[in-house]
Coordinates of C-alpha atoms in Angstrom, one line a residue:
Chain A
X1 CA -2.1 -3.0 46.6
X2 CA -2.3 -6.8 46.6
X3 CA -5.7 -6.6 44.7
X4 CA -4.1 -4.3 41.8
X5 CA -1.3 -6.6 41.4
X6 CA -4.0 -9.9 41.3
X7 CA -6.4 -8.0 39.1
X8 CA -3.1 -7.6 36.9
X9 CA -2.0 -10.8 36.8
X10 CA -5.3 -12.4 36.3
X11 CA -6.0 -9.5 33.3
X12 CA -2.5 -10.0 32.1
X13 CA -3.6 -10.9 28.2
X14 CA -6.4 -8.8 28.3
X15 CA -3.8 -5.4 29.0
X16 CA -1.3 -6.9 26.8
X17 CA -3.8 -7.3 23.5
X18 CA -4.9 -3.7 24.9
X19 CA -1.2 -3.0 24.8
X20 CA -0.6 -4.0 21.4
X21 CA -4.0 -2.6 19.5
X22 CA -3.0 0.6 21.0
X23 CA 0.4 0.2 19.4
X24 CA -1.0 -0.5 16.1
X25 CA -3.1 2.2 15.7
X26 CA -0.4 4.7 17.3
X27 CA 1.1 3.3 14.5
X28 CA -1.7 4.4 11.8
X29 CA -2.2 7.6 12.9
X30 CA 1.3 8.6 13.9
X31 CA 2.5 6.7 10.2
X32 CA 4.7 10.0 8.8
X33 CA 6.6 10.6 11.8
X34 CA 7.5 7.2 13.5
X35 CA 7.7 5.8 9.1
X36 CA 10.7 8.5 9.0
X37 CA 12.5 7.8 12.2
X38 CA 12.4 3.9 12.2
X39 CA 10.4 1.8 10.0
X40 CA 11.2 3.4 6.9
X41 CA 15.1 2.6 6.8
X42 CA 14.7 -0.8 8.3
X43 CA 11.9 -2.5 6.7
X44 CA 12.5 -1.1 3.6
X45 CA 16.5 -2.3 3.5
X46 CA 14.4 -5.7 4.1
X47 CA 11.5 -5.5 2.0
X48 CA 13.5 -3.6 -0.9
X49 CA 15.7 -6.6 -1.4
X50 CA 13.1 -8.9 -2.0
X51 CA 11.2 -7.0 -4.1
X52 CA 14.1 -6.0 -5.7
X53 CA 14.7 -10.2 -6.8
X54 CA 10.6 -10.1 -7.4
X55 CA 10.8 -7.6 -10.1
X56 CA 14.0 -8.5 -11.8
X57 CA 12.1 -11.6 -12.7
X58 CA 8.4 -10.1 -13.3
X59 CA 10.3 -7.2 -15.5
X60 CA 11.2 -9.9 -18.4
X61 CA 7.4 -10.7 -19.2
X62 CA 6.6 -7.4 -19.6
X63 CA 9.3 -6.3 -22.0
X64 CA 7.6 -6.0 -25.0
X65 CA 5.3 -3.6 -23.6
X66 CA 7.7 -1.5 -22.0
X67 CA 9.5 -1.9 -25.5
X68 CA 6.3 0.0 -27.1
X69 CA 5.9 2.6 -24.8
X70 CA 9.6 3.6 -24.8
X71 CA 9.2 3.6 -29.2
X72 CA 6.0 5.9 -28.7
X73 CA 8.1 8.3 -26.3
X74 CA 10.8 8.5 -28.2
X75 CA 8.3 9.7 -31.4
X76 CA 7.3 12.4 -29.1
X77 CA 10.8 13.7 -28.4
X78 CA 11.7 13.1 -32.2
X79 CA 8.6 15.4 -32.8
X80 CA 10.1 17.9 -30.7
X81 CA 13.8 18.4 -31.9
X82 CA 14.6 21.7 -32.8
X83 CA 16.6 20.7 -36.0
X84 CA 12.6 19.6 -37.6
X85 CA 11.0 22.9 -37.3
X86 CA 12.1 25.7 -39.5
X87 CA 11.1 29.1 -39.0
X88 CA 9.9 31.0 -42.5
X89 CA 12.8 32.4 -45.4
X90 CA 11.5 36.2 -44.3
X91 CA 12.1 35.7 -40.3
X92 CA 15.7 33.3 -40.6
X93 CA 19.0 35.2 -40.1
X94 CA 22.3 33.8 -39.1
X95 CA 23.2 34.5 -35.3
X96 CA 25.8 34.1 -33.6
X97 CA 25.8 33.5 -29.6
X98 CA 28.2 36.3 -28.1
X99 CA 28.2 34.9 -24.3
X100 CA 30.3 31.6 -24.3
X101 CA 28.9 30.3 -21.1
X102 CA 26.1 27.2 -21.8
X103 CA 22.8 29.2 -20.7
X104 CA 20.5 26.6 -21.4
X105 CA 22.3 24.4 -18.4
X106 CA 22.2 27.3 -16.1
X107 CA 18.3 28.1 -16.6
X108 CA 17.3 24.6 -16.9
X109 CA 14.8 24.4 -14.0
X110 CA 13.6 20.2 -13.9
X111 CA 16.2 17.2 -14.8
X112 CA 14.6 13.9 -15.1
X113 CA 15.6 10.5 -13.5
X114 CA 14.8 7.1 -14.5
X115 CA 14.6 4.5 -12.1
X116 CA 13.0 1.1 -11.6
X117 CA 9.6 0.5 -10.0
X118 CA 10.7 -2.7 -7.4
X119 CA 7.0 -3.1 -6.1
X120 CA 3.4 -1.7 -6.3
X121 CA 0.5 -1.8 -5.0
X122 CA -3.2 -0.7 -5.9
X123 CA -5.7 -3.0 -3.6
X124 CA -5.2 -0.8 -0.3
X125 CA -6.8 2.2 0.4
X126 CA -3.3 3.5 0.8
X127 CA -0.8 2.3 -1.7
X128 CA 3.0 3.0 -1.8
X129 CA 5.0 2.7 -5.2
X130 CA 9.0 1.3 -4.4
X131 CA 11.8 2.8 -6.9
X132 CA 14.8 2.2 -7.0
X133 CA 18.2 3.4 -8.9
X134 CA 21.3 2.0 -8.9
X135 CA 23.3 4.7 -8.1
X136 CA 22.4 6.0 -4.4
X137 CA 21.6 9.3 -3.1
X138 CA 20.2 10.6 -6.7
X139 CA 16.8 10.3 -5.5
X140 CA 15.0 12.7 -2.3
X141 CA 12.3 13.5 -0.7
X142 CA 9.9 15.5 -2.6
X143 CA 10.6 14.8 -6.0
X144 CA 7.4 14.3 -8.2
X145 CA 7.3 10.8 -10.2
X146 CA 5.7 10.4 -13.7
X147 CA 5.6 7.4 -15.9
X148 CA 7.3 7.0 -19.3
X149 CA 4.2 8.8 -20.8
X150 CA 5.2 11.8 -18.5
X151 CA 1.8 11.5 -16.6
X152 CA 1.8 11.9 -13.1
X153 CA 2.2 9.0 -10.6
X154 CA 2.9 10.9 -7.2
X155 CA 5.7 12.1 -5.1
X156 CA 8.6 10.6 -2.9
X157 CA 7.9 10.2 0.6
X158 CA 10.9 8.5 2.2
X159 CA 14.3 7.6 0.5
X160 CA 16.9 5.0 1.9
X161 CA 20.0 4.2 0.2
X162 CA 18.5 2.9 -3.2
X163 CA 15.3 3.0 -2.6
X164 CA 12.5 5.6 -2.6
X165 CA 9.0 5.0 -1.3
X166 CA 6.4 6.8 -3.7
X167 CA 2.9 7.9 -2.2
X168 CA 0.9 6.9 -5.2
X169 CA -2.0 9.4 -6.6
X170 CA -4.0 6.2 -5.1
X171 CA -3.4 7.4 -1.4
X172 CA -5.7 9.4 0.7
X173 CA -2.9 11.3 1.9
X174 CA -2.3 12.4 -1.7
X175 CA -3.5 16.1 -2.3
X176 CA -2.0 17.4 -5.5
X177 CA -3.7 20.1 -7.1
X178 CA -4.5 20.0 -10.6
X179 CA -5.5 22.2 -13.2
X180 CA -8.4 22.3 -15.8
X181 CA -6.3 22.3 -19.5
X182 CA -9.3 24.0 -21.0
X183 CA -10.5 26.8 -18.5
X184 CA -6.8 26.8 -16.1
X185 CA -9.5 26.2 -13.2
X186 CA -7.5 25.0 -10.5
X187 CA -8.5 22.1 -7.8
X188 CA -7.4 19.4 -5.6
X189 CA -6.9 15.7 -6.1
X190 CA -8.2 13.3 -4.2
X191 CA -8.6 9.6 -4.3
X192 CA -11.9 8.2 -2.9
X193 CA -10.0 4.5 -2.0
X194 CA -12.5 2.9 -4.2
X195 CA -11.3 2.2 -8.1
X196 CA -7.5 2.6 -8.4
X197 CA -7.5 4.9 -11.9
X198 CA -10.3 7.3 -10.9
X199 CA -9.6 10.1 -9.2
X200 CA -11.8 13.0 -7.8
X201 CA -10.9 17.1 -8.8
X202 CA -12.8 18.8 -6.0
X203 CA -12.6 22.6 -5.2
X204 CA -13.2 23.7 -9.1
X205 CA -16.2 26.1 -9.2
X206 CA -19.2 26.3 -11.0
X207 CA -18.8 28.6 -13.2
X208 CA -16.1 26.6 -15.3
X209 CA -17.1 24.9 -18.2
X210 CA -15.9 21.4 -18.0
X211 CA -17.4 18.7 -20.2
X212 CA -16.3 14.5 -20.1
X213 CA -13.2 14.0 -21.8
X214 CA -11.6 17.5 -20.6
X215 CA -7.9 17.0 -20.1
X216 CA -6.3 17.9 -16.3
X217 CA -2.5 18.8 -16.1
X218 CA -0.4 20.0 -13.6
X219 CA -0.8 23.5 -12.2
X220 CA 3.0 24.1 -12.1
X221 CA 2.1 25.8 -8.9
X222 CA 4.6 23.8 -6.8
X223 CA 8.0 22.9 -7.6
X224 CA 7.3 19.0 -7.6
X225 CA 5.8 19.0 -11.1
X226 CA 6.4 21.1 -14.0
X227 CA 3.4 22.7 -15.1
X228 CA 1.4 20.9 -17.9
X229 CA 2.4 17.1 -17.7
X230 CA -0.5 15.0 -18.0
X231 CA -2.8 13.8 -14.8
X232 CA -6.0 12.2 -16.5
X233 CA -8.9 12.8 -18.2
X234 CA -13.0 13.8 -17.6
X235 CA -15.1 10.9 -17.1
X236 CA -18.1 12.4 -14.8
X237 CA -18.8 15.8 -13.8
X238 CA -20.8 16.1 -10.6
X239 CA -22.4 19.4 -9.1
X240 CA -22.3 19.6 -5.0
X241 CA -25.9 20.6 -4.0
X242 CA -24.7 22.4 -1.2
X243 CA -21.5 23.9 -2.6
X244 CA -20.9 26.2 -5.5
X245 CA -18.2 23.3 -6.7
X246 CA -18.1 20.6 -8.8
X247 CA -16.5 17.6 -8.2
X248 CA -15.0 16.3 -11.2
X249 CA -14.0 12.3 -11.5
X250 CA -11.0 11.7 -13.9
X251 CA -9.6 8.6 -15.1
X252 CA -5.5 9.1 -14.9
X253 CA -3.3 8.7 -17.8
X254 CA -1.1 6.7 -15.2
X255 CA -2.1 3.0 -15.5
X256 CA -1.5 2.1 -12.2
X257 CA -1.6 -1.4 -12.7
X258 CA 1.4 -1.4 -15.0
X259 CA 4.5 0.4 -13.8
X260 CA 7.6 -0.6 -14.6
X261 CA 10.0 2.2 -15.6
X262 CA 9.6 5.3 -14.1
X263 CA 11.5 9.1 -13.9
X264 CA 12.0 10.9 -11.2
X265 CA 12.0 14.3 -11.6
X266 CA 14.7 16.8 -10.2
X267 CA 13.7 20.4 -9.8
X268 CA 16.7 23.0 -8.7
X269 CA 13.9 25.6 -7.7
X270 CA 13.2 23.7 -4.6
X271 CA 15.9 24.1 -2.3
X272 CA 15.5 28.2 -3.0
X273 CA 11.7 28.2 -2.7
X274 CA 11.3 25.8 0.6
X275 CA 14.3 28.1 1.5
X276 CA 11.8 31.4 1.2
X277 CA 8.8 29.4 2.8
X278 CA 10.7 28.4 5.7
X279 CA 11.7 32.0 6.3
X280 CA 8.3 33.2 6.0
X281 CA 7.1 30.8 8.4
X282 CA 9.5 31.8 11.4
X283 CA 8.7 35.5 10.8
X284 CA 4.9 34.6 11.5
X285 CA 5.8 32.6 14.7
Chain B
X1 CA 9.8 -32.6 11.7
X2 CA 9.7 -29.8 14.9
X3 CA 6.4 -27.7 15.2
X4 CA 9.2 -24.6 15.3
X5 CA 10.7 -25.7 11.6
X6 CA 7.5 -26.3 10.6
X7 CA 5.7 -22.8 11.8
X8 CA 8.9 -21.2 10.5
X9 CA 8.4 -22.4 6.8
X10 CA 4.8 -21.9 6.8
X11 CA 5.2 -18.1 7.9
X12 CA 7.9 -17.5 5.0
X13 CA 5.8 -19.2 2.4
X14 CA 2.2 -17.5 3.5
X15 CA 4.1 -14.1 3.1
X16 CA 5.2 -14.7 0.1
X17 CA 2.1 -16.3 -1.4
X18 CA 0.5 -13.4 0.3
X19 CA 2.7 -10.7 -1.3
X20 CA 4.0 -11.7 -4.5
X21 CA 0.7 -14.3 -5.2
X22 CA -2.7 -13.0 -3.6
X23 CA -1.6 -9.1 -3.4
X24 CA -1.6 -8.6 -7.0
X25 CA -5.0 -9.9 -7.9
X26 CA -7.8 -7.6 -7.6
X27 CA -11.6 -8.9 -8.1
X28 CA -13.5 -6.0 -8.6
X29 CA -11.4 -3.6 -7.7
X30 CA -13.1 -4.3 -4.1
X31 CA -12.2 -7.7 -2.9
X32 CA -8.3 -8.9 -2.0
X33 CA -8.1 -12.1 -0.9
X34 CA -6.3 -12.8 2.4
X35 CA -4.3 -16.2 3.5
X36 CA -1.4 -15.2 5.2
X37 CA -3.6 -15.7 8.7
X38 CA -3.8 -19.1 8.2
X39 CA -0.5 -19.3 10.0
X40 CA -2.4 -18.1 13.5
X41 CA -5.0 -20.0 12.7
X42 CA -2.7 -23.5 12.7
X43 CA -0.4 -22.5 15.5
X44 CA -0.1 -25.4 18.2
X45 CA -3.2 -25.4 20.9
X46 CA -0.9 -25.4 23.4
X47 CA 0.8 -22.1 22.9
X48 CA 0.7 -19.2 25.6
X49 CA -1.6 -16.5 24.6
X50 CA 1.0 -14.0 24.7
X51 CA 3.6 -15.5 22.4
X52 CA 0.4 -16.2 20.0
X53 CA 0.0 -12.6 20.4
X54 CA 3.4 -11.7 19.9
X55 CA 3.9 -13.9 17.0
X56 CA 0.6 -12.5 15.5
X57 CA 2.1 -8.9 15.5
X58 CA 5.0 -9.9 13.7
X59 CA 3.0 -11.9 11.3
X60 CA 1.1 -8.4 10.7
X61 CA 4.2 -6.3 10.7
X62 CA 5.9 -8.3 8.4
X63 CA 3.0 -7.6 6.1
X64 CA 2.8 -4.1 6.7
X65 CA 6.2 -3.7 5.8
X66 CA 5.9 -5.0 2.2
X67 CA 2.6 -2.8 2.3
X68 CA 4.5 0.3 3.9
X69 CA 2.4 1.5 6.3
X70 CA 2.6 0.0 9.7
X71 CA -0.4 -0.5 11.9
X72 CA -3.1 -2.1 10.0
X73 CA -2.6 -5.5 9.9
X74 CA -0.5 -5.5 12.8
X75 CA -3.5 -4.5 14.6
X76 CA -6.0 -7.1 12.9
X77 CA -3.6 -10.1 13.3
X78 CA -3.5 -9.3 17.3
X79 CA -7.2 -9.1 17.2
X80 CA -7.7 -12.2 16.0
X81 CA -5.0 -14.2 18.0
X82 CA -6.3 -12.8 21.2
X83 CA -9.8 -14.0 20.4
X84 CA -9.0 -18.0 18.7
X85 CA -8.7 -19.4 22.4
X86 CA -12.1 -18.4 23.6
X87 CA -13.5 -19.9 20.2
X88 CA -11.4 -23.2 20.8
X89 CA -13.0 -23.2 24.0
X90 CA -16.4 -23.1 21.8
X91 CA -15.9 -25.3 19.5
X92 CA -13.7 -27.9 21.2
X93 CA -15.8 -31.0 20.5
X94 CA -15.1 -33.5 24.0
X95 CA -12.8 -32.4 27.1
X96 CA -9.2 -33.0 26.2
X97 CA -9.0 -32.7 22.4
X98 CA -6.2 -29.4 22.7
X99 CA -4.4 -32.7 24.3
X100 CA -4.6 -35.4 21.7
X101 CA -3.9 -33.4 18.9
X102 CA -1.5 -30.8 18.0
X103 CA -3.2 -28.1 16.1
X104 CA -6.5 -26.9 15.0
X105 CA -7.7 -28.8 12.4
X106 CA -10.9 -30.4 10.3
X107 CA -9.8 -33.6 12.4
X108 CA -9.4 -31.9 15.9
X109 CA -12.2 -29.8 16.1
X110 CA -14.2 -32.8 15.2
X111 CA -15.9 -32.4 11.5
X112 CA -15.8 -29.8 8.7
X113 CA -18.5 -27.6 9.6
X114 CA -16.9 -26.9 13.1
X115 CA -14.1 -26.0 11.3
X116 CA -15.3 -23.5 9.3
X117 CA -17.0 -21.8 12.2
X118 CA -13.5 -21.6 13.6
X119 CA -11.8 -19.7 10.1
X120 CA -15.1 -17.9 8.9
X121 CA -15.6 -16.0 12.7
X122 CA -11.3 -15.5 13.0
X123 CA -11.7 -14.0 9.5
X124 CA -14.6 -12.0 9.4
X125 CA -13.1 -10.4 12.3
X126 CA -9.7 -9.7 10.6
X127 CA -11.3 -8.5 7.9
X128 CA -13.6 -6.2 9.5
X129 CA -11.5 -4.7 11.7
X130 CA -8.7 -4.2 9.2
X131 CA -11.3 -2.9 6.7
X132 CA -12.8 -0.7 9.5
X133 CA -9.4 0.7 10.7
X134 CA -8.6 1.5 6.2
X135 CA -12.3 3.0 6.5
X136 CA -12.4 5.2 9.0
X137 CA -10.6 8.2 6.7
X138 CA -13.5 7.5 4.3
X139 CA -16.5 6.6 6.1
X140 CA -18.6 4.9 3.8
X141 CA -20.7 2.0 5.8
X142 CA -21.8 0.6 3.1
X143 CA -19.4 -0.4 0.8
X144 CA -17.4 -1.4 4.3
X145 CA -19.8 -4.4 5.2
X146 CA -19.9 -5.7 1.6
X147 CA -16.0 -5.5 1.0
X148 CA -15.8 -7.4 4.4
X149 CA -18.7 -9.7 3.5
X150 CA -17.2 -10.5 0.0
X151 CA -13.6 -11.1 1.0
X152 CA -14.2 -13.1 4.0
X153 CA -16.0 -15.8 1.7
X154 CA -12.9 -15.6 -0.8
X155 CA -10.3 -16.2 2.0
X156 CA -12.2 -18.5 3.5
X157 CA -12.8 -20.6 -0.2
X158 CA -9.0 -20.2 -0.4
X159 CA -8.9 -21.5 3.4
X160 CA -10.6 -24.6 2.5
X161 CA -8.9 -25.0 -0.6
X162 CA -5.8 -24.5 1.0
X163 CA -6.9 -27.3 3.8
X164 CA -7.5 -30.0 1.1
X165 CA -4.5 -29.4 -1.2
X166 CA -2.0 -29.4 1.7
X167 CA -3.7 -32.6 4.4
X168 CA -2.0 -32.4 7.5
X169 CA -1.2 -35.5 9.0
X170 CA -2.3 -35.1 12.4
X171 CA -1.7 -38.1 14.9
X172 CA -3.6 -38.8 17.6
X173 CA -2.1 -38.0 20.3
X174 CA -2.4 -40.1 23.9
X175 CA -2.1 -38.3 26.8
X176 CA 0.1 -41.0 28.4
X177 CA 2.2 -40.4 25.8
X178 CA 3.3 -36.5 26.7

């Protein structure tokens, strides 16, 4: 007993550097669980704040930009309104709406958000996107994020009073599926940790035609996203030898490297659907 | 000025250079540069192993929180505290240096060169096994060793750089005098 308690002492920094290595990578590998119970509202009440001071600064020298890209997003909506189109002499005929109640509110199935990106990252192998909007408990998790170019940037993981943490497409956690514009080939995104802006499509099979410059959208398959906003385009199409798949590499329409106003997008299908999932999966247990 | 005010500031200001300077340059898309260890690397001689330890993990934590995801640098930051004694050991020019001066520097370990033994090994390791516990999902050995090659030479040029920008007047301690 004496020589367990002398080993102990003399090892004493050896078991405690043991001690905290071990923590760490309980840390890594346990990271959604232990980030939701603990470390998520903590460090990010801390780390938000200062961000939050960092960005209201770094927002001013990229106004102009912003400035642009808001212009060129509202041409698109301008493009869109109903009052430009006009439907030919033969086909138009006065209507008048019968039902008083507002349908278009009551079928309206995604509502947008806009909030502020506080900090960013594209260097690690897994990189987080901060948001934040002023006015708290608007944002939750599993809402999908696109830029003000409504291309896809990823998906809340962990909210806390303000802020929202966003897994990035740039995460190796991050499996969205995405969905050949062209063909309607369906396949999974993944992110090799190597150049932030391109992106692997894997699981799309041989037989679809896919040639550089192809556009990928959303499949619309889960509620996240609607289906057709913008992921990224075709740069390299390679064939897996031992597969029948390709594996497609895709530069994003998302330029990572320059977020600043972001929306968060609201869908009132999820509650319902997770509802019908979660019910399906205590039946099969 | 006490060594406690002075590790305080330099462990506020290394974060933030780190986070809001160093984090947002990317050369290559491959290579991030790394200072925020310089603060293990300057802590006093005479500092228990475990509080080096301890102060390393939250030096890594900190980071990982602005980084949100916990582990990774916690884990290289403890590596490389537990291992800087045995290299002082090493590299410890004449019997009773940790005693005349205060901290490691180009002065106390006795010359330039054994100086950048000191940071080149402490950051090869942090890099490597930070890069190693990033690349373990991916698994590609190659492009492992040269990311860890390339950004150990860039935080150690920013090391150096650092070390004759900021000169740290180190006195020479007597040992009557403690």
């Amino acid at each position: 007993m004496r020589n367990i308690f002398l080993f102990i002492r003399r090892h004493l920094n050896f078991i405690f550097f043991l001690f905290l290595q071990g923590l760490s990578i309980y840390f890594i590998v346990h990271y959604s669980k232990y980030h939701q119970a603990a470390f998520g509202n903590i460090s990010n009440r801390l780390t938000g704040k200062v961000n939050d001071q960092y960005s209201r600064i770094n927002n001013y020298f990229h106004l102009k930009r912003v400035n642009d890209s808001l212009v060129k997003a509202n041409e698109r909506l301008y493009n869109k309104l109903r009052s430009d189109y006009q439907l030919p002499d033969t086909a138009s005929r006065l209507v008048v709406d019968s039902i008083r109640v507002d349908s278009i509110l009551q079928y309206k199935k995604f509502s947008y958000l806009s909030a502020r990106v506080v900090s960013n990252s594209v260097s690690t192998q897994n990189n987080f996107i901060v948001i934040t909007r002023d006015k708290p408990g608007e944002l939750h998790n599993g809402m999908g994020v696109v830029d003000q170019g409504n291309a896809v940037i990823g998906i809340i993981t962990d909210v806390s009073g303000n802020y929202a943490v966003v897994m990035s497409l740039l995460h190796k956690d991050s499996h969205l599926s995405g969905k050949l514009l062209k063909g309607g080939e369906t396949g999974t995104l993944n992110w090799d940790g190597k150049e932030p802006n391109i992106i692997t499509l894997s699981n799309i099979p041989k037989s679809a035609r896919v040639a550089k410059g192809d556009t990928i959208i959303t499949s619309g398959f889960s509620t996240t996203f609607p289906r057709g906003m913008m992921i990224g385009t075709v740069t390299e199409v390679l064939a897996e030898k031992s597969t029948s798949y390709f594996r497609i590499k895709f530069k994003t329409s998302a330029d990572f490297n320059n977020l600043q106003h972001v929306y968060a997008i609201e869908s009132t299908e999820q509650a319902p659907v997770n509802k019908i999932l979660e019910q399906i999966k205590q039946q099969q247990h | 000025m006490s060594s406690l005010v002075k590790n305080i500031i330099r462990f506020v200001l290394l974060m933030l250079v780190q986070v809001y300077v160093l984090d947002k340059i990317h050369l290559h898309q491959m290579v991030t540069p790394y200072l925020y260890f310089l603060f293990i690397l300057w802590l006093p001689f005479k500092m228990n192993r475990t509080v080096l330890m301890l102060l390393a993990a939250l030096l890594g934590f900190t980071l990982d929180s602005f980084r949100h995801h916990p582990g990774f640098h916690t884990a290289a930051c403890v590596l490389i505290a537990y291992v800087r004694p045995f290299l002082i050991n090493l590299l410890i020019p004449q019997e009773g240096a940790e005693a005349n001066y205060e901290e490691p520097s180009i002065r106390s370990l006795g010359g330039l060169l054994p100086y950048i033994i000191y940071s080149s090994i402490l950051i090869m390791l942090h890099n490597a096994w930070l890069f190693f516990l990033e690349a373990w999902q991916f698994g590609d050995a190659w492009y492992f060793f040269s990311k860890t090659f390339l950004s150990t030479i860039i935080s150690l040029m920013l090391v150096i750089i650092t070390e004759l920008i900021f000169p740290r007047k180190q006195r020479f301690r007597t040992n009557t005098a403690v």
